[in-house]
Coordinates of C-alpha atoms in Angstrom, one line a residue:
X91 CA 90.6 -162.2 267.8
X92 CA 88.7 -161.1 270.6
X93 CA 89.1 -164.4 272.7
X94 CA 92.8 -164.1 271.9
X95 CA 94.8 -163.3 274.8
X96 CA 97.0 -160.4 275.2
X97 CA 100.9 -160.8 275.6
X98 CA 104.4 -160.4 274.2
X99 CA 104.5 -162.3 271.0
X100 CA 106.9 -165.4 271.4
X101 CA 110.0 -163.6 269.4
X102 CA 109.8 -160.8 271.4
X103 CA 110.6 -162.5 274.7
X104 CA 114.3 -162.3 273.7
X105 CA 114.2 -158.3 272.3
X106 CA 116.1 -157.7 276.1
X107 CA 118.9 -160.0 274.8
X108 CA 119.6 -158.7 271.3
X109 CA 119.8 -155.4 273.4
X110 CA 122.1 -157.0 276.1
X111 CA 125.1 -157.3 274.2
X112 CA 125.1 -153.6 273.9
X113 CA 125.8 -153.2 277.8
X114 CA 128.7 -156.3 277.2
X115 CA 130.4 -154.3 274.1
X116 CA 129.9 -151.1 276.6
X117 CA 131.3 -153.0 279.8
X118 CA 134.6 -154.4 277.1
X119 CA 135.6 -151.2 276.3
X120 CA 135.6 -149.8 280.1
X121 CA 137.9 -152.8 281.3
X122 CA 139.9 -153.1 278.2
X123 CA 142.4 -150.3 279.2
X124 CA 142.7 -151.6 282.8
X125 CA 144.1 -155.0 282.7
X126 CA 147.0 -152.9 280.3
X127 CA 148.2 -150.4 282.7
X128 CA 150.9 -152.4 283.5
X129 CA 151.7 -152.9 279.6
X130 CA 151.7 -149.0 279.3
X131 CA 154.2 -148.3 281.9
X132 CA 157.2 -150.9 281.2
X133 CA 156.2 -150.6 277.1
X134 CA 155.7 -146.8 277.0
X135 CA 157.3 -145.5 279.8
X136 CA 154.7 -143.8 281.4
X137 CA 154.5 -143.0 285.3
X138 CA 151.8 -144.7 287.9
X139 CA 150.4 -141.6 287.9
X140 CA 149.9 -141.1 284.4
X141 CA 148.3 -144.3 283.9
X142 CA 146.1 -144.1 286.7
X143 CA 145.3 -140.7 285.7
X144 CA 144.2 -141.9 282.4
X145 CA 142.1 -144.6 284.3
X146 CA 139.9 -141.4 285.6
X147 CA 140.0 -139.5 283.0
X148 CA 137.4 -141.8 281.7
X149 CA 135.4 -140.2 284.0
X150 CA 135.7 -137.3 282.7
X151 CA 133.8 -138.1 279.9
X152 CA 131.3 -140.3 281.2
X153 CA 129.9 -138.0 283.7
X154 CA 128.7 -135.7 280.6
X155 CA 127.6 -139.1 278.7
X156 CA 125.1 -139.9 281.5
X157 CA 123.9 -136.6 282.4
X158 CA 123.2 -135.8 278.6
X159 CA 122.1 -139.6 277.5
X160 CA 119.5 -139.5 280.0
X161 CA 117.4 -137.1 278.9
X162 CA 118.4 -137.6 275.2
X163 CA 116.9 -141.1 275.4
X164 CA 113.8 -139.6 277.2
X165 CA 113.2 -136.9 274.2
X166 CA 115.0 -139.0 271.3
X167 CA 114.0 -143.0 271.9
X168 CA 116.7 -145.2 273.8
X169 CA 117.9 -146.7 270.3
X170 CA 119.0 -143.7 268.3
X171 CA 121.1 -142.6 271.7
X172 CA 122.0 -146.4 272.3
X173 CA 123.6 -146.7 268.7
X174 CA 125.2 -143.1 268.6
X175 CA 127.3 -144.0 272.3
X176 CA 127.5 -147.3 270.6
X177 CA 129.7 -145.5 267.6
X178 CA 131.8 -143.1 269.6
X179 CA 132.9 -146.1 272.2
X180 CA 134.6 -147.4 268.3
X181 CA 136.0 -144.4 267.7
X182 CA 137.7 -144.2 271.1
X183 CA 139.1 -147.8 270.8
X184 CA 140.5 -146.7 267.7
X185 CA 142.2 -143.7 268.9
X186 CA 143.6 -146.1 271.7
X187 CA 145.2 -147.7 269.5
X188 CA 146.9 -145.1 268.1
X189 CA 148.7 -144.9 271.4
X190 CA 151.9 -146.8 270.7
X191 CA 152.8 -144.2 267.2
X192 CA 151.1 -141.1 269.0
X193 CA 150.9 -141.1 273.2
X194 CA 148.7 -138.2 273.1
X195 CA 145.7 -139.9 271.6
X196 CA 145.8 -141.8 274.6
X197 CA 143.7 -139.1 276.8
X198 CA 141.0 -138.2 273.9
X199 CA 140.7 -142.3 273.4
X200 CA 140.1 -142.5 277.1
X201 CA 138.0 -139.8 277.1
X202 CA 135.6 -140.7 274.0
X203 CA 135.4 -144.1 275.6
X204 CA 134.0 -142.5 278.8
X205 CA 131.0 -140.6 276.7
X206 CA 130.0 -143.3 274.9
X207 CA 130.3 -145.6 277.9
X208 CA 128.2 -143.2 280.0
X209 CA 125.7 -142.5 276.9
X210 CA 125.1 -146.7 276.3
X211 CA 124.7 -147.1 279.7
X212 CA 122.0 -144.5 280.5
X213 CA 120.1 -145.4 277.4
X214 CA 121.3 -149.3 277.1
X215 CA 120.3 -150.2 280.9
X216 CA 116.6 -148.5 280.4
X217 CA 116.0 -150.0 277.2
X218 CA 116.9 -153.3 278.6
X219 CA 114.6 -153.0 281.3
X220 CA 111.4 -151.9 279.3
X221 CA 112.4 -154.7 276.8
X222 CA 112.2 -157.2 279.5
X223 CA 108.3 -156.3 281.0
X224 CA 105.3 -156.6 278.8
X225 CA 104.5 -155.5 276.4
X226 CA 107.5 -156.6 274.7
X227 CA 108.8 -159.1 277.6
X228 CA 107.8 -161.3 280.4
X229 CA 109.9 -160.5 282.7
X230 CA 108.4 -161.2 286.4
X231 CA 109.1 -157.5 288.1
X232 CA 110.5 -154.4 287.1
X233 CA 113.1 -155.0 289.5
X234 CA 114.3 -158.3 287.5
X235 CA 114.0 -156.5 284.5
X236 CA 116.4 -153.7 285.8
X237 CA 119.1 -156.0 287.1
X238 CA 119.4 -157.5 283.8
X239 CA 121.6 -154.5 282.4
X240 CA 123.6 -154.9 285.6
X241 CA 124.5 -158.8 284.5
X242 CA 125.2 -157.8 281.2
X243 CA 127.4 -155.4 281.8
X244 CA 129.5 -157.3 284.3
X245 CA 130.2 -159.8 281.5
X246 CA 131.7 -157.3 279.1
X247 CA 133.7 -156.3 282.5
X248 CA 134.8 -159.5 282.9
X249 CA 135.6 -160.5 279.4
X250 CA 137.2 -157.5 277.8
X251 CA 140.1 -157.0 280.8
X252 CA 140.8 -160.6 280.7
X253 CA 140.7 -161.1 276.7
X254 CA 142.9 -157.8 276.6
X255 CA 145.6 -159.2 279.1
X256 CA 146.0 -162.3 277.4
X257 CA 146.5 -160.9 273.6
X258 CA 148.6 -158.2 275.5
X259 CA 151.1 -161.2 277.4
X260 CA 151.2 -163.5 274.2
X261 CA 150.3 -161.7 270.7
X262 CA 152.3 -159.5 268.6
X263 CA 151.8 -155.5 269.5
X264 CA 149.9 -156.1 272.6
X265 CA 149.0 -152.3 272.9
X266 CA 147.3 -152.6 269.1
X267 CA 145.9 -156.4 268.9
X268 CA 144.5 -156.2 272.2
X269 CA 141.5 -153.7 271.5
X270 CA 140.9 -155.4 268.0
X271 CA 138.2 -158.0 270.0
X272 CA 136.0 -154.7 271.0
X273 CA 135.8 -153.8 267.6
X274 CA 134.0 -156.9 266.5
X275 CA 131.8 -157.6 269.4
X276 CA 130.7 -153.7 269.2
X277 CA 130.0 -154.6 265.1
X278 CA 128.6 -157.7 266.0
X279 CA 126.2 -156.3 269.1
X280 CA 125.0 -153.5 266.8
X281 CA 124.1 -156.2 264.1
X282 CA 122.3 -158.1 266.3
X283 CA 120.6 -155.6 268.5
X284 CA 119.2 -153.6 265.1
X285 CA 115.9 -155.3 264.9
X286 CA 115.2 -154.9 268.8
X287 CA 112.4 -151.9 269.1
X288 CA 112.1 -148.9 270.7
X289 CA 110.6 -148.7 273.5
X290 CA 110.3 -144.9 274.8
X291 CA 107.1 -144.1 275.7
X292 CA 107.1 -140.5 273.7
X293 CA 108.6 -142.3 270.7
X294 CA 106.1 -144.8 271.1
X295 CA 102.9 -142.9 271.9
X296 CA 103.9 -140.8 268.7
X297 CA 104.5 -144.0 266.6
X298 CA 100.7 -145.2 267.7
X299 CA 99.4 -141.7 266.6
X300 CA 100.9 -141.4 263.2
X301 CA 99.7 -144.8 262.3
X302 CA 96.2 -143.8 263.2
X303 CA 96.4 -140.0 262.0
X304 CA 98.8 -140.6 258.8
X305 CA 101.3 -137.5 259.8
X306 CA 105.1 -138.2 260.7
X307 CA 106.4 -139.2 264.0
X308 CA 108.8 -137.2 264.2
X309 CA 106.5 -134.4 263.5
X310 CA 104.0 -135.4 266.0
X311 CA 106.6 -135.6 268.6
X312 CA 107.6 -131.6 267.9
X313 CA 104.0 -130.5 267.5
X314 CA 102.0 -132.4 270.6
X315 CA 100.2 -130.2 272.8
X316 CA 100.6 -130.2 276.2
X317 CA 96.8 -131.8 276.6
X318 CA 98.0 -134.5 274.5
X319 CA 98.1 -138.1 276.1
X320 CA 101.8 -138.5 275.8
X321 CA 102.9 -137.0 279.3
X322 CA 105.9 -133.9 279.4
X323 CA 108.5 -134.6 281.7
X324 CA 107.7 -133.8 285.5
X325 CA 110.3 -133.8 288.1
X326 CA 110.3 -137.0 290.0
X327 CA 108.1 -137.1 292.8
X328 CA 109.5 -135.9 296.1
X329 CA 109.1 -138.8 297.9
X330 CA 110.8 -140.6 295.1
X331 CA 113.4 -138.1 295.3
X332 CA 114.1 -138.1 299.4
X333 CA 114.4 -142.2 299.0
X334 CA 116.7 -141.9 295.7
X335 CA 119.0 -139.6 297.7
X336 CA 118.5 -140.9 301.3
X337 CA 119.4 -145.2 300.2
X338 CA 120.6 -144.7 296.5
X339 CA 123.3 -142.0 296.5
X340 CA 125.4 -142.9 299.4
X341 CA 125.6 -146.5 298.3
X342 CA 126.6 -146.0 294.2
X343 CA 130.0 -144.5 294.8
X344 CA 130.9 -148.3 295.8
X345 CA 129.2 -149.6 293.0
X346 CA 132.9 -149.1 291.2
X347 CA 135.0 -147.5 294.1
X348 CA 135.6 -151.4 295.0
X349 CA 136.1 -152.9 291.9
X350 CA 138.5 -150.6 290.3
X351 CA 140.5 -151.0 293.5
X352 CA 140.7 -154.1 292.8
X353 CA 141.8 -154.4 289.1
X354 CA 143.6 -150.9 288.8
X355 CA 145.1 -150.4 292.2
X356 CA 145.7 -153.8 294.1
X357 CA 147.6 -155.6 290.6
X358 CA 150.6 -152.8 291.2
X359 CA 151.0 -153.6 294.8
X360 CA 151.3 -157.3 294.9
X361 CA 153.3 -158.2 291.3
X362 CA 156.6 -157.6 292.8
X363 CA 157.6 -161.2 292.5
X364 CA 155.2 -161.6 289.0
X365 CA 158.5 -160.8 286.8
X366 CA 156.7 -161.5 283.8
X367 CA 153.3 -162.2 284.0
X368 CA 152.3 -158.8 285.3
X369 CA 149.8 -158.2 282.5
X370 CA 148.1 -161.6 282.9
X371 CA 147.9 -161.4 286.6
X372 CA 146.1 -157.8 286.1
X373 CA 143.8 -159.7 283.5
X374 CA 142.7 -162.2 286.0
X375 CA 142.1 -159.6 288.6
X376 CA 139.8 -158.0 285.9
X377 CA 137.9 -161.2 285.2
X378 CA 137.8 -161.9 289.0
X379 CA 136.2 -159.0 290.2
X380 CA 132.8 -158.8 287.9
X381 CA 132.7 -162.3 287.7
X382 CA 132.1 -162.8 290.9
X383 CA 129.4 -159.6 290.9
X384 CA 127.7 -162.2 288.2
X385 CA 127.5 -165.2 290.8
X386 CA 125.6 -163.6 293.2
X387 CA 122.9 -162.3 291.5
X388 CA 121.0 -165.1 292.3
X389 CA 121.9 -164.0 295.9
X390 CA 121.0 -160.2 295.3
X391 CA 117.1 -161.8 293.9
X392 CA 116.8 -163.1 297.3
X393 CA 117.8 -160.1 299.5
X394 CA 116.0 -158.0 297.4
X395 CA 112.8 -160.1 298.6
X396 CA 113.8 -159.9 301.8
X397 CA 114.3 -156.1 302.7
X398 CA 114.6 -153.5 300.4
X399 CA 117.7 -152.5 301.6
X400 CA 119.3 -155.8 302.6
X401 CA 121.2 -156.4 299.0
X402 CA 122.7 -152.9 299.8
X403 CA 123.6 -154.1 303.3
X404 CA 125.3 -157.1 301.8
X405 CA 127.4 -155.5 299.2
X406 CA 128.8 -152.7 301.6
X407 CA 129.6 -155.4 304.1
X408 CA 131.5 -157.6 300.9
X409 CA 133.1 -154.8 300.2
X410 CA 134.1 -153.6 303.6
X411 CA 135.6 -157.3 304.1
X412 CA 137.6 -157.1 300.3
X413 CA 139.1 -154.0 301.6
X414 CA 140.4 -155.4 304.8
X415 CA 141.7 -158.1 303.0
X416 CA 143.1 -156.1 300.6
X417 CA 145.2 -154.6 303.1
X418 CA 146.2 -157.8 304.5
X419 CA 147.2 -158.5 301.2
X420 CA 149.1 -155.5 300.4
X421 CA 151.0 -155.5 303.6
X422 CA 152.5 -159.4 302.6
X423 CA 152.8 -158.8 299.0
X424 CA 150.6 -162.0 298.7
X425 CA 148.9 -162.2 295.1
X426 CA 146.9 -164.5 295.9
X427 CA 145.2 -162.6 298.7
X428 CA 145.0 -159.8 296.9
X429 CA 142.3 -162.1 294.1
X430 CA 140.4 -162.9 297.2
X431 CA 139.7 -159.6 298.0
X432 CA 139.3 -158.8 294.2
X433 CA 136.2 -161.6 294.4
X434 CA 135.2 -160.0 297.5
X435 CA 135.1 -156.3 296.4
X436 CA 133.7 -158.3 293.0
X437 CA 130.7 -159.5 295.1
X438 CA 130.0 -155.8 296.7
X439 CA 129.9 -154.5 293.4
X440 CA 127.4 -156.7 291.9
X441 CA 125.2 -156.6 295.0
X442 CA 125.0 -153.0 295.2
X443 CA 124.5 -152.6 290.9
X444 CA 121.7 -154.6 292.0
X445 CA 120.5 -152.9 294.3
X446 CA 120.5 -149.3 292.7
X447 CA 119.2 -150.5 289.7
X448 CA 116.4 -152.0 291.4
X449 CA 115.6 -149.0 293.6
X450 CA 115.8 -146.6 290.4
X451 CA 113.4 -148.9 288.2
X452 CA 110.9 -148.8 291.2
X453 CA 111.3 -144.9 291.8
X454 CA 111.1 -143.5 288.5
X455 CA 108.1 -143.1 286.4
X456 CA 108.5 -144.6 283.3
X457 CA 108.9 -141.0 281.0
X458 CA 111.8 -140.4 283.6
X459 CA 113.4 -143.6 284.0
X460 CA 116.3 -142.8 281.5
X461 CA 117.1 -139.7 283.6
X462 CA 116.9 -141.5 287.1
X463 CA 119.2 -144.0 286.1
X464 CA 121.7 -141.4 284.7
X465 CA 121.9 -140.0 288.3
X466 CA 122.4 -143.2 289.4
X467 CA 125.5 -144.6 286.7
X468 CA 127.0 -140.8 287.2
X469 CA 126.8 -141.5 291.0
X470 CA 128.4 -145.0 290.4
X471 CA 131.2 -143.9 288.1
X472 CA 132.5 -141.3 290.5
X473 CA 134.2 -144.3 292.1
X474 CA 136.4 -144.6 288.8
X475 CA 137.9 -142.0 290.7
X476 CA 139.6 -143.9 293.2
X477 CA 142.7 -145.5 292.0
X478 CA 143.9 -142.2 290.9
X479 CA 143.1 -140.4 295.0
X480 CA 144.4 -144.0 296.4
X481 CA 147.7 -143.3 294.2
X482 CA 147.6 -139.1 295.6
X483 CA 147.4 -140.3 298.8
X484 CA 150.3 -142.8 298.9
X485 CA 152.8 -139.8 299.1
X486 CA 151.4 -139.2 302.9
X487 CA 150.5 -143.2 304.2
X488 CA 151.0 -146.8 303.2
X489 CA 148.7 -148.3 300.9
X490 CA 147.2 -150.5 303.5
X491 CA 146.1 -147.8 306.1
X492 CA 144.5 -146.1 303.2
X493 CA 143.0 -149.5 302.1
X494 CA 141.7 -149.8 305.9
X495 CA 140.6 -146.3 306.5
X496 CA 138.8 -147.1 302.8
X497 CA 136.9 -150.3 304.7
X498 CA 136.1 -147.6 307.7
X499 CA 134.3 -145.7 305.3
X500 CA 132.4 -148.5 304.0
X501 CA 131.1 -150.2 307.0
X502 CA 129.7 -146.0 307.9
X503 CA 128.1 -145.8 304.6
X504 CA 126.6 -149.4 305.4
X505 CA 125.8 -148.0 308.8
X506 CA 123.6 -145.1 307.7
X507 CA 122.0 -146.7 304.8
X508 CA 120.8 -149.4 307.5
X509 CA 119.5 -147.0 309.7
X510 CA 117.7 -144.9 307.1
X511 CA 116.3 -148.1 305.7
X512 CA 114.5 -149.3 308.5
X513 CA 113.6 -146.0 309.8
X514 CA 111.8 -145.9 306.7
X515 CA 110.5 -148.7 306.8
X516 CA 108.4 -148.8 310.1

């Protein structure tokens, strides 16, 4: 045994991928609801306000699901948090559908799908990324690693809007049929993700020790002493800290501040000549936008070795572009415009989810990587925020001077991150 050599055994390359479909199932429920808004005001009569109103109140309950999944999945294990989130983003799909009979379950259906969104994707993202290096993966970098959960989840973005828009325009009660695909990719994620193991290192560390010691886990867990080997949470470092608030935190509002700008707000202010095939066009938008975050991840491996803030730089400047163009767009009532600057504010997304999730992975020791990243999705998800202060701020200016005042914004956040990146860097 001892001229054996160490690694991952051969089944346990492909742990990060049972766990994967988590973030897809998580990503589906998000987008579901968006492609529909369109569906929910000429179906159920509700305002623009309303509906985009019930877009943020997501974020009202995935703020919490990050902030308390982090350190949950630190203390608990990422799985037991991972499949808990997992089980209250069914329950909210569920009460969404409910909708149609009962309009008030709409907000508490929004709302449960926000804390189970936010818990799966503090837990989901780290689990991901430890399943991916050794000693259960191969993956070349911890970087890598981290930008997997990024990919993932911008395939259950891009599916779930589109598959929802489609059963919406064709099927029989659209607001009902159209969340019945969640369902069974959230029963069929959990199936497949249940042998995948956990990879904390408390949970692990106390796993080891109970083998060798014969007494409980869980028990060892509660009773380790502070000279034990399994390390208590520290704060992160404060250089770590200075960096994660100096490059990360002015960059992840955009992470989703462009792309729900383009599949919640841009759709409503270019269908006017759609009649008809306002759902499906929102759908497309939806698959547009987070499929093209997917196709340039290669592009974000390669700026990452660059610079360490050049995928950053990229993504604001995509996303400064898309909003220009969405205001070209907006002003013409041109569709088709309008899903060029969905791919373009599509591209920003991905490149900047790439970039915080690589940041975070290389910041954060590994007992407080769950907690890092929670910051960092909470961050993110405040752009979930923006449809709802694009549509407040309509009663006082056209939609394209707020679109372009939007892309001023941008290029200043990509201005300071440059400048703090390289001053950092000499």
């Amino acid at each position: 045994m001892s001229g054996t050599s160490a690694g991952p055994a051969p089944s346990a390359h492909r742990h990060w991928l049972r766990a994967g479909w988590l973030m897809t199932a998580s990503g589906w429920s998000a987008n579901q609801f968006s492609s529909l808004l369109g569906a929910y005001r000429t179906d159920l009569g509700l305002t623009t306000a309303t509906t985009t109103a019930l877009f943020a109140v997501y974020v009202l309950g995935l703020i919490p699901g990050l902030l308390l999944g982090g350190p949950l999945a630190d203390r608990r294990g990422r799985r037991p948090v991972v499949f808990t989130a997992l089980a209250v983003s069914v329950l909210a799909t569920c009460l969404l559908m409910a909708g149609p009979a009962a309009t008030w379950a709409l907000w508490p259906g929004r709302f449960l799908t926000g804390l189970g969104a936010g818990a799966l994707l503090t837990a989901g993202s780290v689990w991901i990324k430890e399943l991916s290096t050794p000693p259960y993966g191969t993956a070349a970098t911890p970087g890598a690693a981290a930008r997997r959960a990024g990919l993932f989840l911008s395939a259950g973005f891009a599916s779930g809007g589109l598959a929802a828009a489609l059963i919406a325009q064709w099927a029989p009660h659209p607001m009902i049929t159209a969340y019945l695909p969640h369902l069974a990719l959230a029963a069929a994620a959990a199936r497949f993700a249940a042998h995948a193991p956990e990879t904390s290192p408390v949970r692990t560390a106390a796993a080891a020790s109970a083998r060798t010691t014969g007494e409980p886990a869980a028990a060892r867990i509660a009773t380790t002493p502070a000279s034990a080997p399994v390390p208590a949470p520290a704060p992160v470092s404060g250089g770590s800290a200075t960096a994660f608030r100096r490059l990360v935190v002015p960059v992840a509002p955009w992470v989703f501040a462009a792309p729900t700008i383009a599949f919640a707000t841009l759709p409503g202010l270019v269908n006017a000549h759609l009649d008809g095939w306002q759902t499906v066009y929102a759908g497309v938008a939806t698959a547009v936008t987070p499929g093209a975050g997917l196709l340039v991840a290669p592009l974000a491996r390669r700026l990452a070795a660059r610079h360490r803030i050049a995928t950053a730089a990229a993504g604001l400047a995509a996303i400064a572009l898309g909003l220009l163009v969405a205001a070209l767009a907006v002003a013409h009532t041109q569709p088709a415009v309008a899903l060029a600057a969905a791919a373009l504010l599509g591209a920003g997304y991905g490149l900047c989810v790439a970039y915080g999730l690589t940041e975070v992975a290389a910041l954060a020791p590994a007992h407080r990587l769950a907690r890092l990243t929670a910051r960092f999705w909470a961050l993110c998800y405040l752009g979930f925020i923006t449809p709802y202060a694009i549509t407040l701020l309509t009663h006082a200016f056209p939609p394209p001077a707020i679109l372009i005042g939007a892309a001023a914004l941008a290029v200043l956040t990509l201005a300071t991150v440059t400048y703090r990146g390289t001053r950092d860097s000499l």
